Amino acid sequence: MRVSTERDGEIAIVTFANPPVNALSVGTGLVGELARVVANEGASGARAIVLRSDGRLFSGGADIADFGDDPDSDVAGIRALIDCVAASKVPVVAAIHGAALGGGLELALAAQARVAADSAKLGLPEVTLGLLPGAGGTQRLPRLIGADKALELMLSGRTIGAAQAQALGLVDAVVGESELPRAALALARRLADEAPPRTERAVSVDAATIANARAAEAARARPSLARQHIITCVEAAGSDLRDGLAVEARLFNELMLSEASRGLRHAFLGERMVQRIAGLDPAIRPRRLASAAVVGSGTMGGGIAIALLAAGMTVTLIDTQPDALARAVARIGKTFDDQTAKGRLSAEAAAARKAALSTATDLAASAQADIVIEAVFEDLDVKRSVLAGLDAAMRPDAILASNTSTLDVDRLAGFTRNPARVVGLHFFSPANIMRLLEVIRGRETDPEVLATAMDFARRIGKVGVLSGVCDGFIGNRLFEEYLRQVWLLLEEGALPAQIDGALEAWGMAMGPLKVMDLAGQDIGWSIRKRRAVEQPGRPYSKLPDLVCELGRFGQKTGAGFYLYPEGARKGVPDPEIDALILRHSAEQGIERRAIGDEEIVERCVYALVNEGAKVVAEGIAQRPVDVDMVYLNGYGFPAERGGPMFYADRIGLPHVLERIRAFAAGREGWAWEPAPLLVELAAAGKSFGTLNR
Ligand code: T1G
């Protein structure tokens, strides 16, 4: 980190730097040093100050990696810096390039004026971290752009461009990036000459605005404490600035220590941590992939093509069935046209994406692609034929990826002459929407191919998580144990609506029975049949098979564990299924009992934790945080709880272990074997987080 100052005549130019995003770090001393330099320049003859930073953006805000358990040590220093800028005896002009976000924008708000490069982005995204702008933003932004617009920006956490910021009155001038230094100096000189009064403007806050915002928040499915507190802070902005700042600081500190914010901050940092491949030679640089071929134009292949086209790649969609290709091309085009209709994508951009798509019916069309992704039917013989054909047709240096979700990537690689270039890319359906992408490392996958695949994941807007080869990789392997508890709970006394209701009330986006009805119960059925052959010793409940044997595969057949009248997407409980479950319990000789929601949640969530500890110990997942990112981005685990492993840390591993042992006395043959890693960490008083490096 570095703070420097230079003079241009009587104007001081103060520059700070803290790569990679100029986070306002208290721990490294940046914030304290910057405050000292600004105060010193203001008191030693400079007639005005230009405040700028080096690097690719002005500042990404407070250093959330720094945050501990003491808000005052983490943010009070930023508030002191911002007070120093606001109280400067000479005018301060903030020169904003790249982005000014969170505390970075709050720093700029304390300046007397702001000049932005035309490419700059500005925003107060704290709410996405379960926080609120805690360094004056809730008080100064309303004074600058009005309470209504300020409230909308802080409640949404969205960023805006420089032009929109100028239209709102958030910045005073917008110039080309190369013009920024000169424009900032000119404005600083003008302010030095005019010496306008440094009074903090007042703002009128309309009571109806506050009341409406509160009502809208209360009506949300999941009201957020952060949003409620932002509304309270904006209400306080109508009073004296000092009082408002005191309200903001108090509510910020409360949020910073909240479980929800801890989980959301873990989710933010974790998404970036999992991009790192432990032990990868730093000299290995990922290749930039510009062209792709996707083989198979079904739901997955079409979704993958949309994701790649949206990332600016050219895509050749290959399928032996011309009518399937035609349907896929129509679906892809409609996806972009719908985005244009909603104002989310310009007509030009939509046209460019559609133009970047071509089709073919022969694998030879993959010859020029940088990467080829097969998304054909999940059958070993079909995969063998397609992979061998691609291996012969592709460029020797091109990457060959399989979208398989259940097959052994090493076995698939064995169908080619060059297994080193084979990697698994397990997309989640719908592939153009779901953010998770499991990158499956084969035994022989070349490290450069891995690095390129992880970088590719980031470039197409996915959260790439590296997984080793095992049945189900990370996500579905844990999901199997989660479902195992669901079947047991149904046999022991719970019913579908109670299980789904308990887990959704806890925060899961969708209950497991609904998930399986949506995905298709037949998918689970075929996996259980395969596993019954491959792993005969593994106990399985017959209950889901009984439902499948009735041809009840879920939404797609109008009935699964729920009924879907007239193809409705929202299922309704079916007394027939309840009766089937009760009959099944009786046939198993199980005396059903009332099961509380808490037990349902503990058994299902701790099943994820326990299996997560096993996949980490086996090296299938690199770190516990990788398991968290899989569940947050692919399985609807509530972000406020940070993921299974983070959640277990927050509960305390000794307690989690104790509860698993209590459940382990369950049914014969279904005993839970607590994961050795969980036992070891609990005994040592450590957390899973200590393994996240
Ligand atoms: N704190 C700590 N580390 C951060 C960070 C931050 N605010 N922002 C980014 N990083 C790290 C990130 O983890 C990654 O680390 C590297 O920087 C590059 O990030 C007082 C309390 C700025 C738009 O919410 O939106 O201010 O993996 O890959 O794609 O009221 O980062 O390299 O080790 O995302 O170019 C509010 C969060 C904080 C903005 C850059 N600010 N950051 O995107 O790079 S709370 C935010 C971003 C606050 C005040 C409150 C983006 C970016 P590593 P990256 P990028």
XYZ file of C-alpha atoms and ligand atoms in Angstrom:
748
model
C 0.000 0.000 0.000
C 1.225 3.531 -0.695
C 0.132 7.153 -0.166
C 2.023 9.867 -2.021
C 1.588 13.561 -2.652
C 2.915 15.993 -5.206
C 2.186 19.612 -6.088
C 0.986 21.194 -9.312
C 1.459 24.834 -8.415
C -0.590 25.379 -5.254
C -2.733 22.280 -5.803
C -1.786 19.125 -3.883
C -2.319 15.839 -5.725
C -2.729 13.038 -3.175
C -2.518 9.511 -4.570
C -3.243 6.273 -2.746
C -2.704 2.697 -3.879
C -3.621 -0.674 -2.369
C -3.771 -3.322 -5.121
C -5.776 -5.021 -6.450
C -8.830 -2.825 -5.808
C -7.535 -0.012 -3.590
C -9.613 -1.382 -0.704
C -9.677 1.103 2.182
C -7.735 -1.112 4.499
C -7.338 -0.113 8.128
C -5.085 -3.046 8.947
C -2.364 -2.101 6.457
C -2.324 1.504 7.697
C -3.554 2.903 4.368
C -6.567 4.690 5.847
C -4.622 6.289 8.680
C -1.799 7.425 6.403
C -4.215 8.872 3.841
C -6.004 10.857 6.561
C -2.670 12.182 7.813
C -1.539 13.289 4.339
C -4.846 14.964 3.491
C -4.855 16.850 6.808
C -1.216 17.796 6.370
C -1.641 19.074 2.814
C -4.679 21.068 3.844
C -2.683 22.712 6.598
C 0.550 23.331 4.718
C -0.186 25.838 2.011
C -2.027 23.850 -0.621
C -5.022 25.845 -1.841
C -6.893 22.702 -2.894
C -6.402 18.932 -3.035
C -7.019 16.436 -5.841
C -7.623 12.981 -4.328
C -6.924 10.108 -6.723
C -5.668 6.533 -6.763
C -3.395 4.378 -8.879
C -4.439 1.094 -10.448
C -7.532 0.111 -12.350
C -10.175 1.733 -10.165
C -10.607 4.493 -7.605
C -11.560 2.176 -4.725
C -13.610 -0.998 -4.162
C -14.537 0.179 -0.656
C -13.697 -1.081 2.805
C -11.444 -4.135 2.974
C -14.043 -6.743 3.860
C -11.316 -9.362 4.150
C -10.130 -7.276 7.102
C -13.448 -7.403 8.947
C -13.334 -9.135 12.281
C -15.578 -8.931 15.326
C -15.023 -5.293 16.160
C -16.757 -2.817 13.826
C -15.044 0.071 15.533
C -11.585 -1.226 14.676
C -12.583 -2.048 11.129
C -14.642 0.903 9.977
C -14.078 3.666 12.502
C -10.756 4.380 10.789
C -12.544 4.892 7.476
C -15.028 7.217 9.147
C -12.133 9.223 10.599
C -10.551 9.513 7.127
C -13.839 10.624 5.639
C -14.391 13.152 8.437
C -10.908 14.494 7.702
C -11.739 14.981 4.017
C -15.092 16.572 4.840
C -13.467 18.920 7.340
C -10.553 19.867 5.063
C -9.727 23.559 5.261
C -9.192 23.583 1.493
C -11.449 22.180 -1.216
C -10.954 18.503 -2.087
C -11.789 17.162 -5.551
C -12.092 13.371 -6.013
C -10.896 12.098 -9.404
C -12.776 8.864 -10.033
C -11.650 6.263 -12.584
C -12.710 2.644 -12.966
C -15.057 2.305 -10.022
C -15.893 4.000 -6.742
C -17.864 1.517 -4.668
C -18.988 1.365 -1.058
C -16.543 3.150 1.191
C -14.707 4.246 -1.948
C -17.721 6.259 -3.063
C -18.300 7.477 0.499
C -14.757 8.833 0.463
C -15.523 10.691 -2.749
C -18.826 11.956 -1.298
C -16.932 13.664 1.513
C -14.975 15.667 -1.075
C -16.365 18.991 -2.148
C -16.614 17.883 -5.765
C -16.155 14.841 -7.948
C -14.890 14.371 -11.506
C -15.420 10.972 -13.109
C -13.968 9.279 -16.148
C -16.734 8.427 -18.593
C -16.096 4.702 -18.105
C -16.331 4.842 -14.303
C -18.934 2.907 -12.289
C -20.288 4.193 -8.979
C -22.437 2.554 -6.322
C -23.098 1.635 -2.707
C -23.382 -2.202 -2.878
C -23.139 -2.749 0.890
C -26.667 -4.177 1.032
C -25.456 -7.168 -1.038
C -23.133 -7.951 1.860
C -25.881 -7.589 4.452
C -24.483 -4.181 5.406
C -25.326 -0.524 4.871
C -23.014 2.310 3.766
C -21.389 2.820 7.175
C -19.077 5.761 6.465
C -21.488 8.567 5.817
C -23.075 7.344 2.615
C -26.601 7.136 4.013
C -26.324 10.774 5.097
C -24.356 12.417 2.291
C -25.883 10.704 -0.724
C -29.437 11.935 0.066
C -28.016 15.450 0.548
C -26.485 15.273 -2.918
C -29.118 13.544 -5.061
C -32.269 13.592 -2.927
C -33.659 11.019 -0.511
C -35.784 9.063 -3.021
C -33.008 8.401 -5.519
C -30.470 7.783 -2.771
C -32.776 5.258 -1.136
C -33.282 3.376 -4.408
C -29.547 3.184 -5.055
C -28.718 1.951 -1.545
C -31.592 -0.541 -1.332
C -30.741 -2.054 -4.710
C -26.965 -1.885 -4.268
C -26.693 -1.408 -8.024
C -23.901 0.461 -9.723
C -24.479 3.272 -12.216
C -22.347 4.772 -14.965
C -20.669 8.153 -14.869
C -23.187 9.838 -17.158
C -26.117 8.724 -15.006
C -24.194 9.796 -11.904
C -23.751 13.250 -13.387
C -27.432 13.458 -14.301
C -28.291 12.647 -10.689
C -25.859 15.289 -9.394
C -23.545 12.681 -7.889
C -20.560 13.875 -9.926
C -19.824 17.401 -11.141
C -18.110 16.558 -14.421
C -17.514 13.565 -16.682
C -14.494 13.468 -19.006
C -12.535 10.987 -21.072
C -10.172 8.962 -18.888
C -7.090 10.642 -20.360
C -8.602 14.037 -19.508
C -9.302 13.166 -15.856
C -6.105 14.576 -14.278
C -6.389 17.874 -16.126
C -10.114 18.256 -15.446
C -9.677 17.482 -11.741
C -6.882 20.055 -11.425
C -8.931 22.702 -13.241
C -11.913 22.145 -10.957
C -9.661 22.214 -7.877
C -8.216 25.574 -8.998
C -11.688 26.958 -9.642
C -12.905 25.921 -6.204
C -9.752 27.347 -4.624
C -10.469 30.681 -6.297
C -14.204 30.706 -5.579
C -13.779 29.271 -2.043
C -17.472 28.272 -1.778
C -18.729 27.718 1.816
C -18.217 24.164 3.168
C -21.683 23.792 4.701
C -23.318 20.384 4.624
C -26.634 20.775 2.781
C -29.854 19.731 4.484
C -32.240 17.270 2.849
C -35.984 16.912 3.205
C -37.108 13.323 3.608
C -40.682 12.701 2.601
C -42.460 10.623 5.259
C -44.432 8.838 2.528
C -41.184 7.738 0.890
C -40.072 6.124 4.132
C -43.474 4.599 4.831
C -43.718 3.145 1.325
C -40.202 1.745 1.498
C -40.940 0.128 4.856
C -44.187 -1.366 3.554
C -42.468 -2.724 0.446
C -39.763 -4.288 2.586
C -42.290 -5.860 4.928
C -44.142 -7.329 1.953
C -41.054 -9.098 0.626
C -40.817 -12.870 0.934
C -37.602 -12.460 2.921
C -37.382 -8.949 4.494
C -33.765 -7.938 5.084
C -32.510 -6.250 8.230
C -29.938 -4.388 6.133
C -32.604 -2.862 3.922
C -34.744 -1.986 6.927
C -31.792 -0.224 8.547
C -30.953 1.660 5.336
C -34.497 3.023 5.350
C -34.073 4.122 8.970
C -30.774 5.835 8.147
C -32.280 7.766 5.240
C -35.132 8.815 7.524
C -32.485 10.102 9.958
C -30.821 12.066 7.136
C -33.634 14.549 7.488
C -32.178 15.641 10.810
C -28.790 17.039 11.796
C -25.814 15.412 10.028
C -24.056 14.420 13.246
C -27.159 12.760 14.616
C -27.718 10.971 11.341
C -24.133 9.723 11.293
C -24.576 8.378 14.814
C -27.686 6.433 13.779
C -25.834 5.084 10.740
C -22.814 3.969 12.773
C -24.958 2.194 15.353
C -27.015 0.312 12.780
C -23.965 -0.499 10.657
C -22.152 -2.015 13.636
C -25.195 -4.173 14.383
C -25.293 -5.449 10.799
C -21.578 -6.096 10.625
C -21.839 -8.543 13.516
C -24.976 -10.204 12.123
C -24.907 -13.818 10.940
C -26.457 -12.765 7.624
C -23.678 -10.328 6.811
C -20.991 -12.778 7.875
C -22.486 -15.349 5.509
C -22.800 -12.909 2.619
C -19.241 -11.643 3.066
C -18.008 -15.235 3.112
C -19.957 -15.858 -0.093
C -18.394 -12.806 -1.748
C -14.798 -13.631 -0.817
C -15.334 -17.356 -1.343
C -16.379 -16.907 -4.961
C -12.971 -15.408 -5.602
C -11.005 -17.765 -3.397
C -12.217 -20.871 -5.252
C -10.753 -19.531 -8.495
C -7.343 -20.427 -7.097
C -5.999 -23.899 -7.879
C -3.908 -24.964 -4.904
C -0.392 -25.984 -5.920
C -0.673 -24.754 -9.499
C 2.632 -23.508 -10.882
C 2.186 -19.708 -10.987
C 4.081 -19.656 -14.303
C 1.135 -21.421 -15.930
C -1.043 -18.831 -17.635
C -4.576 -19.630 -18.814
C -5.288 -19.433 -22.544
C -7.997 -17.062 -23.784
C -10.724 -19.152 -25.475
C -12.590 -17.300 -28.211
C -14.361 -20.044 -30.154
C -16.310 -23.073 -28.995
C -18.190 -26.023 -30.396
C -21.035 -27.503 -28.393
C -22.131 -31.039 -29.279
C -25.755 -31.815 -28.496
C -28.490 -29.241 -28.945
C -30.838 -30.366 -26.194
C -31.679 -28.427 -23.035
C -28.113 -28.485 -21.713
C -26.358 -27.927 -25.044
C -28.632 -25.025 -25.905
C -28.185 -23.467 -22.467
C -24.413 -23.802 -22.673
C -24.433 -22.179 -26.120
C -26.412 -19.221 -24.733
C -23.921 -18.745 -21.891
C -20.946 -18.779 -24.283
C -22.577 -16.455 -26.806
C -23.481 -14.039 -23.992
C -19.794 -14.012 -23.033
C -18.863 -12.923 -26.555
C -17.623 -16.259 -27.878
C -18.402 -17.723 -31.279
C -20.267 -21.015 -31.020
C -20.794 -23.891 -33.437
C -23.709 -25.993 -32.271
C -23.426 -29.559 -33.545
C -26.205 -32.137 -33.632
C -26.943 -35.003 -35.980
C -30.660 -34.064 -35.892
C -31.357 -30.985 -38.080
C -34.789 -30.415 -36.526
C -33.277 -30.480 -33.019
C -30.739 -27.915 -34.178
C -33.470 -25.731 -35.643
C -35.407 -25.843 -32.366
C -32.286 -24.959 -30.405
C -31.412 -22.045 -32.672
C -34.932 -20.708 -32.310
C -34.769 -21.039 -28.511
C -31.380 -19.329 -28.389
C -32.582 -16.457 -30.570
C -35.730 -16.048 -28.493
C -33.695 -15.871 -25.292
C -31.754 -12.867 -26.592
C -34.818 -11.255 -28.152
C -36.677 -11.546 -24.844
C -33.773 -9.809 -23.089
C -33.957 -7.034 -25.658
C -37.701 -6.728 -25.149
C -37.091 -6.334 -21.414
C -34.500 -3.636 -22.021
C -31.699 -5.802 -20.718
C -29.857 -6.220 -24.026
C -29.519 -3.851 -26.948
C -30.861 -5.022 -30.298
C -27.347 -4.721 -31.702
C -25.876 -6.913 -28.990
C -28.617 -9.489 -29.501
C -27.979 -9.507 -33.234
C -24.232 -9.898 -32.682
C -24.790 -12.852 -30.392
C -27.111 -14.564 -32.854
C -24.614 -13.913 -35.648
C -21.883 -15.598 -33.599
C -23.864 -18.863 -33.643
C -23.490 -21.417 -36.421
C -24.722 -24.993 -36.687
C -23.539 -28.251 -38.166
C -24.540 -31.897 -38.222
C -21.030 -33.308 -38.359
C -18.330 -33.492 -35.659
C -15.835 -32.266 -38.263
C -17.278 -28.791 -37.641
C -15.368 -28.781 -34.342
C -12.053 -28.590 -36.220
C -11.342 -24.907 -35.543
C -12.757 -24.516 -32.048
C -10.558 -23.553 -29.083
C -12.758 -25.663 -26.833
C -15.333 -28.345 -27.541
C -18.001 -29.200 -24.993
C -20.025 -32.395 -25.405
C -23.487 -32.325 -23.916
C -24.932 -35.465 -25.458
C -27.127 -38.105 -23.837
C -25.769 -39.376 -20.479
C -24.892 -42.826 -21.788
C -21.416 -44.294 -21.822
C -21.615 -45.743 -25.322
C -22.953 -42.528 -26.808
C -20.214 -40.558 -25.029
C -17.553 -42.995 -26.214
C -18.532 -42.575 -29.845
C -18.812 -38.784 -29.686
C -15.574 -38.296 -27.749
C -13.577 -40.545 -30.075
C -15.025 -38.724 -33.073
C -14.224 -35.314 -31.626
C -10.731 -36.397 -30.656
C -10.076 -37.159 -34.333
C -11.673 -33.978 -35.665
C -10.455 -31.306 -33.254
C -7.322 -29.201 -33.308
C -4.615 -30.988 -31.279
C -4.312 -28.054 -28.857
C -8.049 -27.579 -28.326
C -9.634 -28.481 -25.008
C -12.143 -31.336 -24.945
C -14.751 -30.969 -22.189
C -17.568 -33.240 -21.114
C -20.700 -31.914 -19.462
C -21.315 -35.264 -17.808
C -22.960 -35.115 -14.387
C -22.594 -38.736 -13.356
C -20.000 -40.523 -15.470
C -16.338 -41.041 -14.635
C -14.318 -38.327 -16.405
C -11.196 -40.505 -16.339
C -13.076 -43.223 -18.184
C -14.350 -40.706 -20.721
C -10.822 -39.328 -21.196
C -9.733 -42.865 -21.938
C -11.852 -42.782 -25.094
C -9.425 -40.245 -26.572
C -5.771 -40.382 -27.618
C -4.904 -37.361 -25.481
C -6.512 -37.532 -22.007
C -4.391 -34.544 -20.907
C -6.659 -32.213 -22.802
C -9.863 -33.658 -21.366
C -11.662 -31.909 -18.523
C -15.166 -32.133 -17.059
C -17.360 -29.026 -17.216
C -20.474 -29.874 -15.232
C -23.003 -27.144 -15.966
C -26.209 -26.942 -13.930
C -29.559 -26.610 -15.645
C -30.582 -24.105 -16.902
C -26.965 -23.689 -18.001
C -27.437 -20.070 -19.064
C -28.848 -19.144 -15.642
C -27.220 -21.278 -12.928
C -23.903 -19.737 -11.845
C -22.186 -22.944 -10.656
C -19.794 -24.762 -12.951
C -17.969 -27.775 -11.526
C -14.587 -28.105 -13.276
C -13.675 -31.774 -13.035
C -9.972 -32.515 -12.891
C -9.186 -35.859 -14.518
C -6.228 -37.933 -13.399
C -4.321 -36.859 -16.506
C -5.806 -33.402 -17.102
C -2.960 -31.023 -17.936
C -2.543 -28.188 -15.383
C -2.660 -25.608 -18.177
C -5.974 -27.055 -19.334
C -7.276 -26.785 -15.765
C -6.097 -23.201 -15.369
C -7.706 -22.330 -18.707
C -10.960 -24.047 -17.756
C -11.140 -22.159 -14.433
C -10.443 -18.847 -16.176
C -13.027 -19.761 -18.842
C -15.598 -20.314 -16.060
C -14.978 -16.802 -14.718
C -15.125 -15.227 -18.182
C -18.528 -16.762 -18.924
C -19.833 -15.446 -15.599
C -19.828 -18.742 -13.728
C -18.500 -19.645 -10.298
C -16.007 -22.301 -11.286
C -15.267 -24.845 -8.553
C -12.584 -27.476 -9.050
C -13.634 -31.045 -8.271
C -11.843 -34.365 -8.326
C -13.407 -37.439 -9.899
C -15.902 -39.309 -7.741
C -19.513 -40.379 -8.122
C -21.495 -37.131 -8.180
C -18.403 -34.910 -7.949
C -18.972 -32.418 -5.092
C -22.547 -31.217 -5.479
C -24.454 -34.378 -6.294
C -22.387 -36.475 -3.948
C -23.486 -34.292 -1.036
C -27.010 -34.073 -2.439
C -27.206 -37.883 -2.274
C -26.668 -37.816 1.498
C -29.113 -34.926 1.868
C -31.751 -36.981 0.039
C -30.893 -40.075 2.084
C -32.091 -38.205 5.155
C -35.201 -37.045 3.307
C -36.225 -40.622 2.482
C -35.513 -41.747 6.055
C -37.537 -38.864 7.488
C -40.467 -39.759 5.232
C -40.327 -43.355 6.397
C -40.011 -42.379 10.056
C -42.893 -39.944 10.254
C -42.585 -36.786 8.181
C -44.525 -36.018 5.001
C -43.322 -34.206 1.845
C -44.924 -30.832 2.560
C -43.476 -30.740 6.072
C -39.945 -31.554 4.915
C -40.004 -29.013 2.097
C -41.672 -26.444 4.339
C -39.126 -26.838 7.129
C -36.131 -26.489 4.821
C -37.619 -23.566 2.897
C -38.444 -21.771 6.156
C -34.799 -22.306 7.149
C -33.711 -20.666 3.906
C -33.332 -23.282 1.177
C -34.595 -21.858 -2.108
C -36.654 -24.997 -2.756
C -37.481 -28.079 -0.693
C -35.865 -31.371 -1.788
C -39.079 -33.118 -2.860
C -39.987 -30.152 -5.052
C -36.444 -30.125 -6.458
C -36.674 -33.791 -7.401
C -40.150 -33.305 -8.920
C -38.754 -30.415 -10.959
C -35.586 -32.224 -12.100
C -37.478 -35.465 -12.759
C -37.767 -38.310 -10.251
C -36.681 -40.690 -13.020
C -33.204 -39.163 -13.001
C -32.710 -40.148 -9.372
C -34.263 -43.509 -10.129
C -31.725 -44.361 -12.842
C -28.861 -43.248 -10.560
C -30.131 -45.483 -7.748
C -30.425 -48.425 -10.170
C -26.866 -47.871 -11.370
C -25.578 -47.575 -7.823
C -27.458 -50.688 -6.691
C -25.290 -52.580 -9.197
C -22.050 -50.677 -8.616
C -22.317 -50.349 -4.833
C -24.597 -53.181 -3.636
C -23.720 -52.572 0.022
C -25.085 -49.039 0.000
C -28.557 -48.951 1.629
C -31.361 -47.220 -0.249
C -34.908 -46.455 0.658
C -37.399 -48.093 -1.685
C -39.803 -45.215 -1.182
C -38.772 -43.030 -4.144
C -38.696 -46.102 -6.391
C -42.294 -46.903 -5.442
C -43.304 -43.414 -6.598
C -41.396 -43.852 -9.868
C -42.911 -47.270 -10.459
C -46.267 -45.485 -10.615
C -44.862 -43.423 -13.492
C -44.892 -40.358 -11.254
C -41.703 -38.589 -12.388
C -42.687 -35.137 -11.190
C -43.749 -32.007 -13.042
C -43.088 -33.562 -16.439
C -45.669 -36.285 -15.821
C -48.103 -34.107 -13.890
C -47.370 -35.971 -10.678
C -44.435 -36.904 -8.522
C -44.391 -36.495 -4.742
C -46.871 -33.704 -5.460
C -49.699 -33.337 -7.956
C -49.340 -30.744 -10.742
C -52.892 -30.150 -11.960
C -53.069 -29.022 -15.623
C -49.280 -28.900 -15.737
C -49.117 -26.287 -12.980
C -45.595 -25.522 -11.810
C -46.637 -25.331 -8.172
C -47.367 -28.787 -6.823
C -50.097 -29.632 -4.365
C -49.855 -32.350 -1.705
C -51.412 -35.622 -2.830
C -53.237 -37.771 -0.248
C -52.395 -40.795 -2.431
C -48.690 -40.226 -1.851
C -49.220 -39.691 1.862
C -51.116 -42.993 2.002
C -48.346 -44.709 0.042
C -45.762 -43.388 2.513
C -47.743 -44.595 5.519
C -48.228 -48.030 3.898
C -44.523 -48.238 3.147
C -43.578 -47.368 6.742
C -45.924 -50.086 8.021
C -44.468 -52.634 5.594
C -41.012 -51.707 6.847
C -42.210 -52.268 10.414
C -41.461 -48.661 11.275
C -43.623 -47.033 13.928
C -44.091 -43.521 12.617
C -43.523 -40.633 15.039
C -44.006 -36.882 15.053
C -40.803 -35.292 13.787
C -40.071 -31.626 14.482
C -38.930 -29.179 11.817
C -35.680 -28.630 13.688
C -34.750 -32.308 13.405
C -35.563 -32.222 9.691
C -33.257 -29.257 9.144
C -30.452 -30.618 11.324
C -30.407 -34.049 9.707
C -30.545 -32.723 6.140
C -28.067 -29.868 6.608
C -25.639 -31.833 8.765
C -25.706 -34.592 6.139
C -24.273 -31.985 3.747
C -21.679 -30.935 6.334
C -20.602 -34.491 7.084
C -20.238 -35.500 3.447
C -18.597 -32.158 2.752
C -15.938 -32.983 5.330
C -15.358 -36.299 3.537
C -14.940 -34.756 0.075
C -12.463 -32.235 1.491
C -10.514 -34.950 3.277
C -10.406 -37.016 0.068
C -9.187 -34.040 -1.948
C -12.257 -34.082 -4.174
C -12.875 -30.499 -3.023
C -9.814 -28.320 -2.513
C -11.132 -26.574 0.608
C -14.289 -26.346 2.701
C -15.066 -23.001 1.025
C -15.260 -24.842 -2.315
C -18.067 -26.972 -0.879
C -19.780 -23.791 0.296
C -19.579 -22.168 -3.134
C -21.020 -25.291 -4.780
C -24.027 -25.218 -2.484
C -24.601 -21.483 -2.655
C -24.424 -21.348 -6.452
C -25.902 -24.658 -7.520
C -28.283 -25.938 -4.864
C -30.167 -22.971 -3.442
C -28.435 -22.935 -0.065
C -29.169 -19.562 1.597
C -26.272 -17.128 0.974
C -26.868 -15.498 4.360
C -25.760 -18.756 5.943
C -22.562 -18.885 3.880
C -22.743 -22.530 2.805
C -22.809 -25.843 4.729
C -19.244 -25.709 6.037
C -19.352 -22.029 7.018
C -22.703 -22.619 8.719
C -21.283 -25.572 10.676
C -18.397 -23.361 11.822
C -20.865 -20.746 13.038
C -22.855 -23.410 14.924
C -19.654 -24.931 16.336
C -18.246 -28.247 15.122
C -18.476 -29.978 18.531
C -22.234 -29.360 18.557
C -22.646 -30.507 14.950
C -20.700 -33.675 15.753
C -22.755 -34.301 18.858
C -26.008 -34.013 16.873
C -24.748 -36.310 14.111
C -23.823 -38.887 16.726
C -27.282 -38.548 18.231
C -28.842 -39.269 14.830
C -26.292 -41.963 14.013
C -28.124 -44.347 16.357
C -30.852 -44.312 13.713
C -31.986 -47.192 11.571
C -30.032 -50.406 11.179
C -27.541 -50.110 8.346
C -28.179 -46.416 7.956
C -25.885 -45.338 10.745
C -24.060 -42.132 10.068
C -20.325 -42.443 10.169
C -19.126 -39.017 11.381
C -16.460 -37.817 8.945
C -12.976 -38.248 10.485
C -12.066 -34.680 9.510
C -15.090 -33.360 11.394
C -14.151 -35.429 14.446
C -10.538 -34.260 14.243
C -11.368 -30.543 13.894
C -14.025 -30.679 16.608
C -11.598 -32.357 19.007
C -8.909 -29.781 18.244
C -11.343 -26.895 18.734
C -10.726 -25.854 15.128
C -13.092 -24.833 12.346
C -13.403 -25.778 8.698
C -12.417 -22.171 7.958
C -8.876 -22.873 9.146
C -8.474 -25.071 6.051
C -9.454 -22.290 3.619
C -6.085 -21.038 2.361
N -12.500 -5.922 0.197
C -11.543 -6.872 0.143
N -11.168 -7.503 -0.985
C -11.815 -7.150 -2.117
C -12.829 -6.161 -2.142
C -13.162 -5.544 -0.917
N -14.085 -4.584 -0.854
N -13.267 -6.047 -3.430
C -12.549 -6.925 -4.156
N -11.688 -7.583 -3.372
C -10.706 -8.595 -3.788
C -11.371 -9.849 -4.310
O -11.695 -10.720 -3.240
C -10.283 -10.400 -5.204
O -9.318 -10.982 -4.330
C -9.658 -9.142 -5.803
O -9.989 -8.092 -4.899
C -10.207 -8.828 -7.179
O -11.641 -8.780 -7.041
C -17.509 1.359 4.885
C -18.407 -1.192 4.890
C -14.239 -3.850 -7.044
C -15.851 -4.319 -8.915
O -18.974 -4.521 -2.157
O -17.488 -5.476 -6.536
O -17.209 -0.437 1.738
O -9.186 -13.299 -5.307
O -12.087 -10.491 -8.806
O -13.790 -8.446 -11.132
O -19.633 1.588 3.922
O -14.242 -6.720 -6.593
O -7.603 -11.535 -6.052
O -7.444 -12.461 -3.736
O -13.952 -9.012 -7.892
O -12.121 -6.488 -11.229
C -18.253 -2.518 -0.401
C -16.790 -5.417 -3.799
C -17.380 -3.050 0.684
C -17.305 -3.983 -3.764
C -13.590 -5.370 -8.875
N -17.642 -2.770 -1.695
N -15.883 -5.624 -4.914
O -14.062 -6.464 -9.652
O -12.104 -8.033 -9.330
S -18.089 -2.749 2.286
C -18.056 -3.790 -2.470
C -16.337 -5.693 -6.201
C -17.886 -1.083 2.484
C -18.368 0.985 3.722
C -18.646 -0.481 3.610
C -15.322 -6.073 -7.232
C -14.769 -4.871 -8.005
P -8.312 -12.135 -4.887
P -12.535 -9.167 -8.287
P -13.013 -7.382 -10.438
